[in-house]
PDB file of C-alpha atoms in Angstrom:
ATOM      1  CA  UNK A   2     -17.687 -35.077  96.102  1.00 49.00           C
ATOM      2  CA  UNK A   3     -20.580 -36.701  94.224  1.00 53.00           C
ATOM      3  CA  UNK A   4     -18.159 -37.819  91.513  1.00 52.00           C
ATOM      4  CA  UNK A   5     -15.885 -39.328  94.171  1.00 45.00           C
ATOM      5  CA  UNK A   6     -18.837 -41.225  95.678  1.00 45.00           C
ATOM      6  CA  UNK A   7     -19.784 -42.552  92.224  1.00 49.00           C
ATOM      7  CA  UNK A   8     -16.197 -43.679  91.589  1.00 47.00           C
ATOM      8  CA  UNK A   9     -16.065 -45.359  95.006  1.00 47.00           C
ATOM      9  CA  UNK A  10     -19.432 -47.054  94.357  1.00 45.00           C
ATOM     10  CA  UNK A  11     -18.174 -48.299  90.998  1.00 49.00           C
ATOM     11  CA  UNK A  12     -14.989 -49.697  92.531  1.00 47.00           C
ATOM     12  CA  UNK A  13     -16.986 -51.356  95.302  1.00 44.00           C
ATOM     13  CA  UNK A  14     -19.374 -52.913  92.763  1.00 47.00           C
ATOM     14  CA  UNK A  15     -16.425 -54.292  90.760  1.00 45.00           C
ATOM     15  CA  UNK A  16     -14.860 -55.698  93.928  1.00 46.00           C
ATOM     16  CA  UNK A  17     -18.113 -57.416  94.898  1.00 47.00           C
ATOM     17  CA  UNK A  18     -18.519 -58.810  91.379  1.00 46.00           C
ATOM     18  CA  UNK A  19     -14.925 -60.063  91.339  1.00 49.00           C
ATOM     19  CA  UNK A  20     -15.397 -61.735  94.724  1.00 48.00           C
ATOM     20  CA  UNK A  21     -18.631 -63.379  93.583  1.00 46.00           C
ATOM     21  CA  UNK A  22     -16.942 -64.613  90.416  1.00 47.00           C
ATOM     22  CA  UNK A  23     -13.957 -65.996  92.311  1.00 48.00           C
ATOM     23  CA  UNK A  24     -16.238 -67.840  94.747  1.00 46.00           C
ATOM     24  CA  UNK A  25     -18.193 -69.314  91.855  1.00 42.00           C
ATOM     25  CA  UNK A  26     -14.962 -70.261  90.134  1.00 61.00           C
ATOM     26  CA  UNK A  27     -13.560 -71.825  93.314  1.00 57.00           C
ATOM     27  CA  UNK A  28     -16.679 -73.962  93.687  1.00 59.00           C
ATOM     28  CA  UNK A  29     -16.262 -75.278  90.123  1.00 87.00           C
ATOM     29  CA  UNK A  30     -12.630 -76.337  90.546  1.00 95.00           C
ATOM     30  CA  UNK A  31     -12.156 -80.097  90.648  1.00 96.00           C
ATOM     31  CA  UNK A  32      -9.860 -80.976  93.550  1.00 97.00           C
ATOM     32  CA  UNK A  33      -8.129 -84.336  93.298  1.00 98.00           C
ATOM     33  CA  UNK A  34      -6.312 -86.184  96.067  1.00 98.00           C
ATOM     34  CA  UNK A  35      -4.658 -89.493  95.286  1.00 98.00           C
ATOM     35  CA  UNK A  36      -2.408 -92.099  96.878  1.00 98.00           C
ATOM     36  CA  UNK A  37       0.027 -94.800  95.732  1.00 98.00           C
ATOM     37  CA  UNK A  38       2.947 -96.705  97.262  1.00 98.00           C
ATOM     38  CA  UNK A  39       6.527 -95.907  96.269  1.00 98.00           C
ATOM     39  CA  UNK A  40       9.178 -98.631  96.210  1.00 98.00           C
ATOM     40  CA  UNK A  41      11.786 -97.759  98.873  1.00 98.00           C
ATOM     41  CA  UNK A  42      14.680 -98.477  96.524  1.00 98.00           C
ATOM     42  CA  UNK A  43      13.312 -95.849  94.099  1.00 98.00           C
ATOM     43  CA  UNK A  44      12.880 -92.947  96.516  1.00 98.00           C
ATOM     44  CA  UNK A  45      16.055 -91.025  95.658  1.00 98.00           C
ATOM     45  CA  UNK A  46      15.588 -91.429  91.896  1.00 97.00           C
ATOM     46  CA  UNK A  47      11.931 -90.448  92.164  1.00 98.00           C
ATOM     47  CA  UNK A  48      12.822 -87.332  94.163  1.00 97.00           C
ATOM     48  CA  UNK A  49      15.483 -86.388  91.601  1.00 96.00           C
ATOM     49  CA  UNK A  50      12.985 -86.770  88.755  1.00 95.00           C
ATOM     50  CA  UNK A  51      10.570 -84.466  90.551  1.00 95.00           C
ATOM     51  CA  UNK A  52      13.120 -81.887  91.711  1.00 94.00           C
ATOM     52  CA  UNK A  53      12.392 -78.243  90.902  1.00 90.00           C
ATOM     53  CA  UNK A  54      15.440 -78.244  88.603  1.00 87.00           C
ATOM     54  CA  UNK A  55      13.907 -80.937  86.375  1.00 90.00           C
ATOM     55  CA  UNK A  56      11.147 -79.559  84.129  1.00 90.00           C
ATOM     56  CA  UNK A  57       9.740 -83.069  83.595  1.00 91.00           C
ATOM     57  CA  UNK A  58       6.158 -82.740  82.398  1.00 95.00           C
ATOM     58  CA  UNK A  59       5.195 -79.631  84.374  1.00 96.00           C
ATOM     59  CA  UNK A  60       4.244 -77.701  81.238  1.00 96.00           C
ATOM     60  CA  UNK A  61       2.045 -80.582  80.068  1.00 97.00           C
ATOM     61  CA  UNK A  62       0.186 -80.573  83.392  1.00 97.00           C
ATOM     62  CA  UNK A  63      -0.474 -76.846  83.012  1.00 97.00           C
ATOM     63  CA  UNK A  64      -1.593 -77.423  79.416  1.00 97.00           C
ATOM     64  CA  UNK A  65      -4.056 -80.022  80.771  1.00 98.00           C
ATOM     65  CA  UNK A  66      -5.467 -77.372  83.179  1.00 98.00           C
ATOM     66  CA  UNK A  67      -3.946 -78.983  86.276  1.00 98.00           C
ATOM     67  CA  UNK A  68      -2.773 -76.456  88.890  1.00 97.00           C
ATOM     68  CA  UNK A  69      -1.240 -76.648  92.370  1.00 96.00           C
ATOM     69  CA  UNK A  70       0.015 -80.151  91.637  1.00 96.00           C
ATOM     70  CA  UNK A  71       1.822 -81.427  94.725  1.00 97.00           C
ATOM     71  CA  UNK A  72       3.192 -84.812  95.749  1.00 98.00           C
ATOM     72  CA  UNK A  73       3.994 -85.673  99.367  1.00 98.00           C
ATOM     73  CA  UNK A  74       5.908 -88.735 100.584  1.00 98.00           C
ATOM     74  CA  UNK A  75       5.456 -90.423 103.950  1.00 98.00           C
ATOM     75  CA  UNK A  76       6.320 -93.765 105.505  1.00 98.00           C
ATOM     76  CA  UNK A  77       3.345 -95.182 107.387  1.00 98.00           C
ATOM     77  CA  UNK A  78       3.297 -97.619 110.309  1.00 98.00           C
ATOM     78  CA  UNK A  79       2.966-100.571 107.914  1.00 97.00           C
ATOM     79  CA  UNK A  80       6.530 -99.819 106.756  1.00 97.00           C
ATOM     80  CA  UNK A  81       5.518 -98.781 103.256  1.00 98.00           C
ATOM     81  CA  UNK A  82       6.249 -95.421 101.672  1.00 98.00           C
ATOM     82  CA  UNK A  83       3.188 -93.680 100.270  1.00 98.00           C
ATOM     83  CA  UNK A  84       2.905 -90.771  97.903  1.00 98.00           C
ATOM     84  CA  UNK A  85      -0.038 -88.471  98.430  1.00 98.00           C
ATOM     85  CA  UNK A  86      -0.784 -86.326  95.406  1.00 98.00           C
ATOM     86  CA  UNK A  87      -3.024 -83.294  95.087  1.00 98.00           C
ATOM     87  CA  UNK A  88      -3.990 -81.043  92.197  1.00 98.00           C
ATOM     88  CA  UNK A  89      -6.740 -78.690  91.129  1.00 98.00           C
ATOM     89  CA  UNK A  90      -8.338 -78.993  87.713  1.00 98.00           C
ATOM     90  CA  UNK A  91      -9.345 -75.617  86.261  1.00 97.00           C
ATOM     91  CA  UNK A  92     -10.588 -76.672  82.820  1.00 97.00           C
ATOM     92  CA  UNK A  93     -13.976 -77.249  81.256  1.00 96.00           C
ATOM     93  CA  UNK A  94     -13.695 -80.914  80.163  1.00 97.00           C
ATOM     94  CA  UNK A  95     -11.683 -83.095  82.548  1.00 97.00           C
ATOM     95  CA  UNK A  96     -11.991 -86.318  80.544  1.00 97.00           C
ATOM     96  CA  UNK A  97     -10.931 -84.653  77.277  1.00 98.00           C
ATOM     97  CA  UNK A  98      -7.962 -82.917  78.900  1.00 98.00           C
ATOM     98  CA  UNK A  99      -6.796 -86.136  80.560  1.00 98.00           C
ATOM     99  CA  UNK A 100      -7.165 -88.014  77.241  1.00 98.00           C
ATOM    100  CA  UNK A 101      -4.985 -85.393  75.496  1.00 98.00           C
ATOM    101  CA  UNK A 102      -2.398 -85.582  78.271  1.00 98.00           C
ATOM    102  CA  UNK A 103      -2.324 -89.393  78.003  1.00 97.00           C
ATOM    103  CA  UNK A 104      -1.433 -89.072  74.289  1.00 98.00           C
ATOM    104  CA  UNK A 105       1.457 -86.639  74.808  1.00 97.00           C
ATOM    105  CA  UNK A 106       4.708 -88.431  73.854  1.00 97.00           C
ATOM    106  CA  UNK A 107       6.698 -86.811  76.649  1.00 96.00           C
ATOM    107  CA  UNK A 108       4.064 -87.805  79.226  1.00 97.00           C
ATOM    108  CA  UNK A 109       4.071 -91.383  77.927  1.00 97.00           C
ATOM    109  CA  UNK A 110       7.862 -91.520  78.329  1.00 97.00           C
ATOM    110  CA  UNK A 111       7.637 -89.929  81.795  1.00 97.00           C
ATOM    111  CA  UNK A 112       5.165 -92.566  82.955  1.00 97.00           C
ATOM    112  CA  UNK A 113       7.378 -95.357  81.557  1.00 97.00           C
ATOM    113  CA  UNK A 114      10.036 -94.154  84.015  1.00 97.00           C
ATOM    114  CA  UNK A 115       7.835 -93.366  87.040  1.00 97.00           C
ATOM    115  CA  UNK A 116       5.177 -96.094  86.934  1.00 98.00           C
ATOM    116  CA  UNK A 117       7.595 -98.999  87.656  1.00 98.00           C
ATOM    117  CA  UNK A 118       8.735 -97.153  90.815  1.00 98.00           C
ATOM    118  CA  UNK A 119       5.220 -97.238  92.223  1.00 98.00           C
ATOM    119  CA  UNK A 120       2.984 -99.960  93.631  1.00 98.00           C
ATOM    120  CA  UNK A 121      -0.767 -99.361  93.281  1.00 98.00           C
ATOM    121  CA  UNK A 122      -2.983-100.082  96.262  1.00 98.00           C
ATOM    122  CA  UNK A 123      -4.944-103.332  96.115  1.00 97.00           C
ATOM    123  CA  UNK A 124      -7.726-103.095  93.548  1.00 97.00           C
ATOM    124  CA  UNK A 125      -6.163-100.188  91.593  1.00 97.00           C
ATOM    125  CA  UNK A 126      -4.043-100.041  88.461  1.00 96.00           C
ATOM    126  CA  UNK A 127      -2.375 -96.717  89.324  1.00 96.00           C
ATOM    127  CA  UNK A 128      -2.947 -93.844  91.693  1.00 98.00           C
ATOM    128  CA  UNK A 129      -6.056 -94.361  93.859  1.00 98.00           C
ATOM    129  CA  UNK A 130      -8.222 -91.248  93.936  1.00 97.00           C
ATOM    130  CA  UNK A 131      -9.165 -90.201  97.449  1.00 97.00           C
ATOM    131  CA  UNK A 132     -12.519 -88.871  98.629  1.00 97.00           C
ATOM    132  CA  UNK A 133     -12.601 -85.142  99.355  1.00 96.00           C
ATOM    133  CA  UNK A 134     -14.188 -84.749 102.783  1.00 96.00           C
ATOM    134  CA  UNK A 135     -13.210 -81.186 103.636  1.00 94.00           C
ATOM    135  CA  UNK A 136     -12.178 -78.025 101.823  1.00 92.00           C
ATOM    136  CA  UNK A 137     -11.625 -74.638 103.461  1.00 90.00           C
ATOM    137  CA  UNK A 138     -12.427 -71.743 101.138  1.00 80.00           C
TER     138      UNK A 138
END
């Protein structure tokens, strides 16, 4: 019985440690929300480029420590179509990882196709990063 209690205590301690580590890790994740307009005449092509069947640059995003990358499309009351993007950065050096990604030939070619389909918001050259105001753990 004593051995069983010790095993249970050890398992409980590991569970508590794992939970503490995951909470610490979750707090250190960089969450990025961003927005940009999409030209209406490009919607179908843009969707096809981002379809699950097209590998695109997914592996490069993972290599750059970007996870849970999602893009949503919605037409707002002003008549424009907007893309809302979200991803979580799990790396140690965001600027270095983004610089490496920017130099990847396949990413450069991808952006040459996608960038002309988009219209940055006033005052931005590309996606406008949004302010994170709420996150539910």
